[in-house]
Short mmCIF file of C-alpha atoms and ligand atoms in Angstrom, two decimals:
data_model
loop_
_atom_site.label_atom_id
_atom_site.label_comp_id
_atom_site.label_asym_id
_atom_site.label_seq_id
_atom_site.Cartn_x
_atom_site.Cartn_y
_atom_site.Cartn_z
CA MET A 10 -9.66 27.71 9.44
CA ASP A 11 -10.07 30.34 6.76
CA GLN A 12 -13.50 29.60 5.29
CA MET A 13 -12.90 31.49 2.07
CA THR A 14 -9.80 29.50 1.39
CA ALA A 15 -11.41 26.23 2.33
CA GLY A 16 -14.29 26.95 -0.03
CA SER A 17 -12.10 27.83 -2.97
CA ARG A 18 -9.89 24.79 -2.41
CA ARG A 19 -12.93 22.66 -2.55
CA GLN A 20 -13.69 23.96 -5.98
CA MET A 21 -10.11 23.67 -7.08
CA HIS A 22 -9.86 19.88 -6.97
CA GLY A 23 -13.53 18.88 -6.71
CA ILE A 24 -15.39 17.04 -4.02
CA TRP A 25 -16.57 13.43 -3.97
CA SER A 26 -20.27 13.12 -4.68
CA GLY A 27 -20.94 11.21 -1.46
CA ARG A 28 -19.66 8.92 1.23
CA TRP A 29 -19.70 5.93 -1.07
CA THR A 30 -17.61 7.65 -3.69
CA PHE A 31 -15.04 8.31 -1.00
CA ILE A 32 -15.24 4.68 0.11
CA LEU A 33 -14.71 3.53 -3.46
CA ALA A 34 -11.85 5.93 -4.07
CA ALA A 35 -10.14 5.10 -0.79
CA THR A 36 -10.70 1.39 -1.39
CA GLY A 37 -9.38 1.90 -4.90
CA SER A 38 -6.26 3.40 -3.37
CA ALA A 39 -5.94 0.74 -0.69
CA VAL A 40 -6.66 -2.33 -2.81
CA GLY A 41 -3.83 -2.77 -5.24
CA LEU A 42 -0.65 -4.68 -5.83
CA GLY A 43 -0.14 -4.65 -2.07
CA ASN A 44 -3.05 -7.01 -1.56
CA ILE A 45 -2.79 -9.31 -4.54
CA TRP A 46 0.94 -9.36 -5.25
CA LYS A 47 2.79 -8.25 -2.14
CA PHE A 48 0.77 -9.67 0.73
CA PRO A 49 0.93 -13.31 -0.44
CA TYR A 50 4.63 -13.15 -1.22
CA ILE A 51 5.74 -11.49 2.02
CA ALA A 52 3.47 -13.82 4.01
CA GLY A 53 5.23 -16.66 2.18
CA GLU A 54 8.68 -15.27 2.90
CA ASN A 55 7.90 -14.71 6.57
CA GLY A 56 6.52 -18.11 7.37
CA GLY A 57 2.75 -17.54 7.02
CA GLY A 58 0.44 -17.75 10.05
CA ALA A 59 2.09 -15.75 12.80
CA PHE A 60 3.02 -13.05 10.29
CA VAL A 61 -0.59 -12.85 9.12
CA LEU A 62 -1.79 -12.50 12.70
CA VAL A 63 0.62 -9.64 13.40
CA TYR A 64 -0.46 -7.98 10.15
CA LEU A 65 -4.13 -8.25 11.13
CA LEU A 66 -3.38 -6.83 14.57
CA CYS A 67 -1.49 -3.93 13.01
CA ILE A 68 -4.45 -3.16 10.75
CA ALA A 69 -6.89 -3.13 13.65
CA VAL A 70 -4.84 -1.45 16.34
CA ILE A 71 -2.69 0.94 14.32
CA GLY A 72 -4.06 1.13 10.78
CA VAL A 73 -7.68 2.00 11.51
CA PRO A 74 -6.97 4.71 14.13
CA VAL A 75 -4.27 6.31 11.96
CA MET A 76 -6.55 6.21 8.92
CA ILE A 77 -9.26 8.01 10.87
CA ALA A 78 -6.62 10.57 11.87
CA GLU A 79 -5.51 11.09 8.27
CA VAL A 80 -9.00 11.57 6.89
CA LEU A 81 -9.79 13.95 9.71
CA LEU A 82 -6.70 16.07 9.02
CA GLY A 83 -7.40 16.21 5.30
CA ARG A 84 -11.04 17.10 5.71
CA ARG A 85 -10.40 19.74 8.31
CA ALA A 86 -7.78 21.52 6.22
CA ARG A 87 -9.36 20.83 2.82
CA LYS A 88 -5.92 21.12 1.25
CA SER A 89 -3.15 18.89 -0.05
CA PRO A 90 -1.14 17.25 2.76
CA ILE A 91 1.80 19.68 2.59
CA TYR A 92 -0.36 22.78 3.00
CA ALA A 93 -2.80 20.93 5.25
CA MET A 94 -0.10 20.06 7.77
CA SER A 95 1.37 23.53 7.88
CA ASP A 96 -2.11 25.11 8.27
CA LEU A 97 -3.10 22.68 10.98
CA ALA A 98 0.20 23.11 12.81
CA ARG A 99 -0.39 26.86 12.81
CA GLU A 100 -3.96 26.38 14.00
CA ALA A 101 -2.73 24.14 16.82
CA LYS A 102 0.07 26.62 17.62
CA ALA A 103 2.55 23.81 17.13
CA SER A 104 5.97 23.93 15.51
CA ARG A 105 6.11 24.45 11.75
CA LEU A 106 8.21 21.31 11.61
CA TRP A 107 5.00 19.28 11.64
CA GLY A 108 4.76 20.32 8.03
CA LEU A 109 7.45 17.74 7.41
CA ILE A 110 4.75 15.06 7.58
CA GLY A 111 3.39 16.45 4.34
CA TRP A 112 6.79 16.68 2.66
CA GLY A 113 7.91 13.24 3.76
CA GLY A 114 4.63 11.78 2.56
CA ALA A 115 4.89 13.39 -0.85
CA LEU A 116 8.41 12.01 -1.22
CA ALA A 117 7.34 8.52 -0.11
CA GLY A 118 4.48 8.52 -2.62
CA PHE A 119 6.83 9.50 -5.41
CA LEU A 120 9.35 6.80 -4.48
CA ILE A 121 6.66 4.11 -4.24
CA LEU A 122 5.30 5.10 -7.64
CA THR A 123 8.71 4.52 -9.23
CA PHE A 124 8.64 0.79 -8.46
CA TYR A 125 4.87 0.33 -8.34
CA SER A 126 4.70 1.23 -12.01
CA VAL A 127 7.30 -1.39 -12.94
CA ILE A 128 5.48 -4.19 -11.10
CA ALA A 129 2.12 -3.07 -12.49
CA GLY A 130 3.84 -3.32 -15.88
CA TRP A 131 4.35 -7.06 -15.24
CA ALA A 132 0.57 -7.39 -14.81
CA LEU A 133 0.03 -5.55 -18.09
CA ALA A 134 2.50 -7.84 -19.84
CA TYR A 135 0.67 -10.86 -18.48
CA ILE A 136 -2.61 -9.81 -20.10
CA GLY A 137 -1.02 -10.41 -23.51
CA LYS A 138 0.70 -13.60 -22.40
CA MET A 139 -2.58 -14.98 -21.14
CA TRP A 140 -4.35 -13.96 -24.31
CA GLN A 141 -1.79 -15.62 -26.53
CA GLY A 142 -2.20 -18.87 -24.61
CA GLU A 143 1.39 -19.02 -23.37
CA PHE A 144 0.26 -20.71 -20.17
CA VAL A 145 -2.16 -23.28 -21.60
CA HIS A 146 -1.44 -26.62 -19.92
CA ALA A 147 1.90 -25.22 -18.79
CA ALA A 148 3.81 -26.95 -16.00
CA PRO A 149 5.03 -24.80 -13.08
CA GLU A 150 8.61 -24.86 -14.44
CA THR A 151 7.43 -23.55 -17.83
CA VAL A 152 5.51 -20.74 -16.17
CA SER A 153 8.47 -19.92 -14.01
CA ASN A 154 10.69 -19.77 -17.12
CA ILE A 155 8.28 -17.43 -18.85
CA PHE A 156 8.37 -15.14 -15.81
CA ASN A 157 12.15 -15.19 -15.60
CA THR A 158 12.41 -14.44 -19.30
CA LEU A 159 10.19 -11.41 -18.82
CA LEU A 160 12.37 -10.16 -15.95
CA ALA A 161 15.48 -10.53 -18.07
CA ASP A 162 13.93 -8.53 -20.91
CA LYS A 163 14.74 -4.91 -20.04
CA VAL A 164 13.14 -3.48 -23.13
CA ALA A 165 9.82 -5.20 -22.45
CA LEU A 166 9.89 -4.13 -18.81
CA ILE A 167 10.58 -0.54 -19.78
CA GLN A 168 7.79 -0.59 -22.36
CA TRP A 169 5.21 -1.83 -19.86
CA HIS A 170 6.51 0.53 -17.17
CA SER A 171 6.02 3.37 -19.67
CA VAL A 172 2.49 2.28 -20.55
CA PHE A 173 1.50 2.12 -16.90
CA MET A 174 3.08 5.48 -16.12
CA LEU A 175 1.19 7.05 -19.03
CA MET A 176 -2.06 5.57 -17.74
CA THR A 177 -1.41 7.10 -14.32
CA VAL A 178 -0.46 10.48 -15.76
CA GLY A 179 -3.56 10.43 -17.98
CA VAL A 180 -6.04 9.94 -15.16
CA VAL A 181 -4.41 12.36 -12.77
CA ALA A 182 -4.26 14.97 -15.52
CA ALA A 183 -8.01 14.57 -16.08
CA GLY A 184 -8.73 15.10 -12.37
CA VAL A 185 -9.35 12.49 -9.77
CA THR A 186 -13.09 12.80 -9.39
CA LYS A 187 -13.91 12.34 -13.07
CA GLY A 188 -13.64 8.98 -14.74
CA LEU A 189 -12.06 7.14 -11.93
CA GLY A 190 -15.11 7.09 -9.69
CA VAL A 191 -17.07 5.35 -12.43
CA ALA A 192 -14.30 2.91 -13.25
CA VAL A 193 -13.74 1.95 -9.65
CA ARG A 194 -17.46 1.44 -9.02
CA ILE A 195 -17.71 -1.22 -11.71
CA LEU A 196 -14.28 -2.77 -11.73
CA MET A 197 -13.55 -3.29 -8.06
CA PRO A 198 -16.56 -5.59 -7.53
CA LEU A 199 -15.55 -7.44 -10.68
CA LEU A 200 -12.03 -7.98 -9.35
CA PHE A 201 -13.45 -9.33 -6.15
CA ALA A 202 -15.80 -11.67 -8.02
CA LEU A 203 -12.88 -13.00 -10.01
CA LEU A 204 -10.85 -13.59 -6.88
CA LEU A 205 -13.78 -15.65 -5.62
CA VAL A 206 -13.70 -17.70 -8.83
CA LEU A 207 -10.00 -18.33 -8.19
CA LEU A 208 -10.73 -19.21 -4.60
CA TRP A 209 -13.24 -21.77 -5.82
CA TYR A 210 -10.67 -23.15 -8.27
CA SER A 211 -7.99 -23.46 -5.64
CA SER A 212 -10.42 -25.17 -3.25
CA GLN A 213 -11.20 -27.71 -5.97
CA TYR A 214 -7.77 -28.32 -7.44
CA GLY A 215 -5.25 -26.87 -5.01
CA ASP A 216 -4.05 -28.14 -1.67
CA PHE A 217 -6.60 -26.11 0.21
CA ALA A 218 -5.96 -27.56 3.65
CA ARG A 219 -2.24 -26.87 3.44
CA GLY A 220 -2.81 -23.37 2.10
CA PHE A 221 -5.22 -22.63 4.93
CA HIS A 222 -2.88 -24.08 7.51
CA PHE A 223 0.01 -22.05 6.14
CA LEU A 224 -1.88 -18.75 6.36
CA PHE A 225 -3.72 -19.29 9.61
CA ASN A 226 -1.58 -21.52 11.75
CA PHE A 227 0.05 -19.16 14.20
CA ASP A 228 3.51 -20.59 14.63
CA PHE A 229 5.36 -17.90 16.54
CA SER A 230 8.71 -19.64 16.34
CA LYS A 231 9.05 -18.29 12.79
CA LEU A 232 8.45 -14.70 13.84
CA THR A 233 11.42 -12.32 14.06
CA TRP A 234 11.52 -8.59 14.75
CA ASN A 235 12.23 -8.10 11.12
CA SER A 236 9.05 -9.88 10.11
CA VAL A 237 7.08 -7.85 12.66
CA LEU A 238 8.47 -4.71 11.01
CA ILE A 239 7.48 -6.04 7.60
CA ALA A 240 3.96 -6.82 8.85
CA LEU A 241 3.69 -3.33 10.35
CA GLY A 242 5.03 -1.68 7.22
CA HIS A 243 2.66 -3.68 5.10
CA ALA A 244 -0.33 -2.62 7.20
CA PHE A 245 0.55 0.97 6.27
CA PHE A 246 1.33 0.16 2.65
CA THR A 247 -1.85 -1.80 2.04
CA LEU A 248 -4.08 0.85 3.61
CA SER A 249 -2.17 3.63 1.77
CA LEU A 250 -1.33 5.23 5.11
CA GLY A 251 1.45 7.37 6.49
CA MET A 252 2.08 9.37 3.33
CA GLY A 253 -0.90 11.62 2.85
CA ALA A 254 -2.76 9.73 0.11
CA ILE A 255 -5.71 9.20 2.38
CA MET A 256 -5.30 12.72 3.75
CA ALA A 257 -5.48 14.09 0.22
CA TYR A 258 -8.63 12.06 -0.46
CA GLY A 259 -10.04 13.14 2.91
CA ALA A 260 -9.79 16.72 1.69
CA TYR A 261 -12.40 15.89 -0.95
CA MET A 262 -14.73 14.14 1.48
CA PRO A 263 -18.18 15.62 2.02
CA SER A 264 -18.44 17.38 5.37
CA ARG A 265 -21.26 15.31 6.71
CA ALA A 266 -19.86 11.86 5.92
CA ASP A 267 -19.17 9.66 8.93
CA ILE A 268 -15.39 9.22 9.06
CA SER A 269 -15.01 6.26 11.39
CA LYS A 270 -17.69 4.12 9.76
CA THR A 271 -16.20 4.90 6.38
CA VAL A 272 -12.67 4.05 7.45
CA ILE A 273 -13.71 0.74 9.00
CA THR A 274 -15.47 -0.20 5.76
CA VAL A 275 -12.35 0.57 3.72
CA ALA A 276 -10.03 -1.35 6.06
CA PHE A 277 -12.40 -4.31 6.10
CA LEU A 278 -12.66 -4.48 2.31
CA ASP A 279 -8.90 -4.15 1.91
CA THR A 280 -8.18 -6.93 4.39
CA LEU A 281 -10.81 -9.16 2.84
CA VAL A 282 -9.25 -8.82 -0.60
CA ALA A 283 -5.78 -9.66 0.75
CA LEU A 284 -6.98 -12.74 2.61
CA VAL A 285 -9.03 -14.00 -0.32
CA ALA A 286 -6.05 -13.45 -2.62
CA GLY A 287 -3.85 -15.39 -0.21
CA MET A 288 -6.32 -18.23 -0.01
CA ALA A 289 -6.61 -18.31 -3.79
CA ILE A 290 -2.84 -18.42 -4.24
CA PHE A 291 -1.38 -20.68 -1.53
CA PRO A 292 -3.35 -23.87 -2.22
CA ILE A 293 -2.13 -23.64 -5.82
CA VAL A 294 1.42 -22.90 -4.66
CA PHE A 295 1.46 -26.07 -2.57
CA ALA A 296 -0.28 -28.27 -5.14
CA ALA A 297 2.20 -27.16 -7.82
CA SER A 298 5.19 -27.61 -5.49
CA ILE A 299 6.18 -23.98 -5.79
CA GLU A 300 8.14 -22.61 -2.83
CA PRO A 301 5.92 -20.30 -0.73
CA SER A 302 9.00 -18.15 -0.20
CA ALA A 303 9.49 -17.69 -3.94
CA GLY A 304 9.44 -13.89 -3.56
CA PRO A 305 8.00 -11.26 -5.90
CA GLY A 306 7.23 -13.82 -8.61
CA LEU A 307 4.77 -15.79 -6.47
CA LEU A 308 1.58 -14.37 -7.99
CA PHE A 309 3.02 -14.35 -11.49
CA VAL A 310 3.93 -18.02 -11.35
CA SER A 311 1.26 -19.66 -9.22
CA LEU A 312 -1.87 -18.17 -10.75
CA PRO A 313 -0.93 -18.72 -14.41
CA VAL A 314 -0.42 -22.40 -13.52
CA ALA A 315 -4.00 -22.45 -12.28
CA PHE A 316 -5.41 -20.52 -15.21
CA GLY A 317 -3.48 -22.58 -17.72
CA ASN A 318 -5.03 -25.76 -16.44
CA MET A 319 -8.60 -24.67 -15.91
CA ASP A 320 -11.57 -24.63 -18.27
CA GLY A 321 -12.00 -21.12 -19.63
CA GLY A 322 -8.70 -20.24 -17.98
CA LEU A 323 -7.53 -18.24 -20.96
CA MET A 324 -10.38 -15.81 -20.64
CA PHE A 325 -10.42 -15.75 -16.86
CA GLY A 326 -6.67 -15.25 -16.80
CA CYS A 327 -6.87 -12.32 -19.16
CA VAL A 328 -9.66 -10.68 -17.24
CA PHE A 329 -7.81 -11.30 -13.98
CA PHE A 330 -4.67 -9.49 -15.06
CA VAL A 331 -6.74 -6.68 -16.56
CA LEU A 332 -8.35 -6.27 -13.15
CA VAL A 333 -5.04 -6.45 -11.27
CA SER A 334 -3.75 -3.70 -13.57
CA ILE A 335 -6.81 -1.62 -12.85
CA ALA A 336 -6.46 -2.16 -9.10
CA ALA A 337 -2.86 -0.98 -9.41
CA TRP A 338 -4.00 1.97 -11.51
CA SER A 339 -6.53 3.20 -8.95
CA SER A 340 -3.76 2.96 -6.33
CA SER A 341 -1.04 4.65 -8.32
CA ILE A 342 -3.08 7.77 -8.91
CA SER A 343 -3.41 8.19 -5.16
CA LEU A 344 0.35 7.90 -4.81
CA VAL A 345 0.87 11.10 -6.74
CA GLU A 346 -2.25 12.99 -5.72
CA PRO A 347 -0.59 14.58 -2.65
CA VAL A 348 2.34 16.00 -4.59
CA VAL A 349 0.29 17.01 -7.62
CA ALA A 350 -2.41 18.69 -5.53
CA TRP A 351 0.32 20.61 -3.71
CA MET A 352 1.95 21.73 -6.96
CA VAL A 353 -1.39 22.97 -8.27
CA GLU A 354 -2.24 24.75 -5.02
CA SER A 355 1.12 26.48 -5.07
CA GLY A 356 -0.15 28.31 -8.14
CA ARG A 357 2.97 27.54 -10.16
CA PHE A 358 1.61 24.61 -12.13
CA ASN A 359 -1.60 23.43 -13.65
CA ARG A 360 -2.63 19.81 -13.15
CA VAL A 361 -1.28 18.63 -16.49
CA GLY A 362 2.08 20.32 -16.00
CA ALA A 363 2.43 19.01 -12.46
CA ILE A 364 1.65 15.40 -13.21
CA SER A 365 3.76 15.43 -16.37
CA LEU A 366 6.79 16.54 -14.40
CA VAL A 367 6.19 14.01 -11.63
CA GLY A 368 5.50 11.25 -14.17
CA VAL A 369 8.74 11.85 -16.06
CA GLY A 370 10.76 11.91 -12.83
CA ALA A 371 9.17 8.71 -11.53
CA TRP A 372 9.61 7.03 -14.91
CA ILE A 373 13.33 7.76 -14.93
CA MET A 374 13.84 6.57 -11.40
CA GLY A 375 11.75 3.48 -12.19
CA LEU A 376 14.53 2.38 -14.52
CA GLY A 377 16.52 1.52 -11.40
CA THR A 378 13.82 -0.98 -10.44
CA VAL A 379 13.73 -2.39 -13.95
CA LEU A 380 17.47 -3.03 -13.77
CA SER A 381 17.19 -4.57 -10.29
CA PHE A 382 15.65 -7.62 -11.91
CA ASN A 383 18.36 -8.12 -14.56
CA ASP A 384 21.62 -6.17 -15.03
CA TRP A 385 21.75 -4.97 -11.43
CA SER A 386 20.36 -8.09 -9.77
CA ASN A 387 23.70 -8.72 -8.10
CA PHE A 388 24.40 -5.06 -7.40
CA LYS A 389 23.48 -4.69 -3.75
CA PRO A 390 25.14 -1.63 -2.29
CA PHE A 391 22.15 -0.69 -0.14
CA PHE A 392 22.66 -2.77 3.01
CA GLY A 393 22.86 -5.87 0.85
CA MET A 394 19.66 -5.02 -0.99
CA THR A 395 18.99 -4.40 -4.64
CA PHE A 396 17.75 -0.98 -5.70
CA PHE A 397 14.16 -2.24 -5.78
CA ASP A 398 14.41 -4.07 -2.44
CA PHE A 399 15.90 -0.99 -0.86
CA LEU A 400 13.19 1.37 -2.14
CA ASP A 401 10.51 -1.05 -1.02
CA PHE A 402 12.12 -1.38 2.42
CA LEU A 403 12.75 2.33 2.85
CA THR A 404 9.24 3.39 1.91
CA ALA A 405 7.02 0.63 3.29
CA ASN A 406 9.02 -0.28 6.38
CA ILE A 407 10.49 3.06 7.40
CA MET A 408 8.84 6.09 5.81
CA LEU A 409 5.21 5.01 6.06
CA PRO A 410 5.30 3.78 9.68
CA LEU A 411 7.25 6.88 10.65
CA GLY A 412 4.74 9.11 8.86
CA GLY A 413 1.92 7.24 10.59
CA LEU A 414 3.58 7.65 13.97
CA LEU A 415 3.95 11.41 13.48
CA ILE A 416 0.36 11.74 12.26
CA ALA A 417 -0.88 9.90 15.34
CA VAL A 418 1.22 12.04 17.66
CA PHE A 419 0.09 15.25 15.97
CA VAL A 420 -3.60 14.42 16.15
CA GLY A 421 -3.36 12.89 19.60
CA TRP A 422 -1.18 15.46 21.33
CA LYS A 423 -1.01 18.66 19.32
CA MET A 424 -4.41 19.20 17.78
CA ALA A 425 -7.10 20.61 20.06
CA ARG A 426 -9.25 17.78 21.29
CA ALA A 427 -12.42 19.70 20.45
CA ASP A 428 -11.27 20.22 16.86
CA ALA A 429 -10.67 16.52 16.40
CA HIS A 430 -13.99 15.67 18.00
CA LYS A 431 -15.80 18.12 15.73
CA GLU A 432 -14.58 16.25 12.64
CA ILE A 433 -15.69 12.88 13.96
CA ALA A 434 -18.78 14.18 15.68
CA GLU A 435 -20.82 11.09 14.85
CA THR A 436 -18.95 8.90 17.29
CA SER A 437 -20.09 8.60 20.88
CA ASP A 438 -17.87 10.07 23.59
CA LEU A 439 -16.73 6.61 24.58
CA GLN A 440 -15.77 5.70 21.01
CA PHE A 441 -13.94 8.99 20.68
CA ASP A 442 -12.02 8.37 23.89
CA ILE A 443 -11.02 4.89 22.76
CA TRP A 444 -9.81 6.26 19.45
CA LEU A 445 -7.92 9.06 21.19
CA LEU A 446 -6.27 6.54 23.48
CA MET A 447 -5.15 4.62 20.43
CA VAL A 448 -3.67 7.56 18.54
CA ARG A 449 -2.11 9.02 21.67
CA TRP A 450 -0.55 5.91 23.06
CA ILE A 451 -1.07 2.62 21.35
CA SER A 452 -0.27 3.43 17.73
CA PRO A 453 2.83 5.58 18.35
CA LEU A 454 4.21 3.30 21.02
CA ALA A 455 3.65 0.19 18.94
CA VAL A 456 5.44 1.69 15.93
CA ALA A 457 8.25 3.05 18.11
CA ALA A 458 8.62 -0.29 19.90
CA VAL A 459 9.03 -2.14 16.63
CA PHE A 460 11.69 0.34 15.48
CA VAL A 461 13.56 0.12 18.78
CA PHE A 462 13.47 -3.67 18.96
CA LEU A 463 14.62 -3.96 15.41
CA LEU A 464 17.47 -1.58 16.00
CA TRP A 465 18.36 -3.56 19.08
CA ASP A 466 18.11 -6.83 17.20
CA LYS A 467 20.20 -5.67 14.27
CA LEU A 468 22.79 -3.40 15.78
CA LEU A 469 22.91 -3.12 19.48
CA SER A 470 22.47 -6.67 20.69
CA GLY A 471 25.72 -7.62 18.97
CA TRP A 472 27.60 -4.79 20.75
CA TRP A 473 25.97 -5.58 24.04
CA GLN A 474 26.97 -9.21 23.84
CA LEU A 475 30.52 -8.24 22.94
CA LEU A 476 30.65 -5.85 25.86
CA LEU A 477 29.26 -8.47 28.22
CA ALA A 478 31.72 -11.03 26.94
CA ALA A 479 34.59 -8.54 27.49
CA ILE A 480 33.47 -7.74 31.02
CA LEU A 481 32.97 -11.37 31.95
CA GLY A 482 36.27 -12.19 30.36
N1 PFF B 19 -2.30 0.55 -0.97
C1 PFF B 19 -1.67 0.26 -2.22
C2 PFF B 19 -1.57 -1.23 -2.41
O1 PFF B 19 -1.87 -1.98 -1.47
O2 PFF B 19 -1.19 -1.65 -3.49
C3 PFF B 19 -0.32 0.90 -2.36
C4 PFF B 19 -0.30 2.33 -1.98
C5 PFF B 19 -1.11 3.24 -2.65
C6 PFF B 19 0.46 2.76 -0.93
C7 PFF B 19 -1.13 4.57 -2.27
C8 PFF B 19 0.46 4.06 -0.53
C9 PFF B 19 -0.35 4.95 -1.21
F1 PFF B 19 -0.37 6.18 -0.84
#
């Protein structure tokens, strides 16, 4: 690696002040709408328990090893993912095509941002609704009406989408290391504390036993290959993996920080937040007779019911949605960091110019997601999916796992073993070998197996049965 270049890159974007700043930034990226909004609703749609178990397995067996790989790549190259991958491919004397990992990741991040901003806009809108007391003593049907009215109101959705996009552009323009580190340090623990308050509420007033049973009763009869794919995709989405966000943050990680310990901490915190959010939400869902499979509105209907009927709920509710918005904010900036860092490194843009361009593009494309919830809700040209559903499926369930698979293969098979070991020097030889086994074999094969089985399930099994029927007459 060219030391001069590495040194100047370090100055270009800044470096985290220590291991904990990296942990907070990476946790800030990982903990977001994925944990509080998406995890409960996809667990609900996919039958609960068995899905949750597969998700946890994916985090442990695929997520953690791939995250270590991403941080390692970023820190070794000290560049944005696009340049990092082409430098590292050259160093490993591998094909330049490995650079596609960087490009694919940048594209995935951009596409996720387009819908992430719209959903985060819902959380922003809910701060005002909470504040104005719209949910005080409201019945579940009233809350559900309020939510549906918001979805039907394009202008409001666009306004909140714009506010959120501006917030993202603002922070990225100022540079990732300034401001955000401080915000994340104070606000993330606060979010967690508030989730614990909600957990307490749902244990007192919700149907806690049923909620617990739903999330942790492993009924495999409900599991399909499609739900396994969703669990796998979500493991990547929730840990911000497979698209270079963590690689980009790894590039700002101090050289002496212990990568594996750090990664395990981040994955643990992220999983904890998702499980606590699930346990705060489902008991309320069951007590209020809301369908667990209610879809994207689950959080936005169940929790306001709880807040509306609890002492001090107005204030707690407001604070809660402020914190959800902040969690989304600290994630959205990491969605664009790979592409913005690359644009700046290319020498053609400064940070402000780069993020402005990306922000405008993502804002425009976000309008498609806005319309998916009203005018275009019945427009499903993408394999029977709305624009939003399709983007979500394409990014989380295809692009991120594929990116993760390629990252694992690159680190496991292409990069010199000694180079990888040098970056994670703190681990014992045995730990290193276990990790290498995972990135070489287990993670890629598991992702590939899910893709193959799904393809089989969706396309080929039908043909096969037809063929068999024809042969057997
Ligand atoms: N991990 C974020 C969440 O769970 O909300 C979403 C996300 C952020 C995905 C950044 C990917 C990413 F690069």
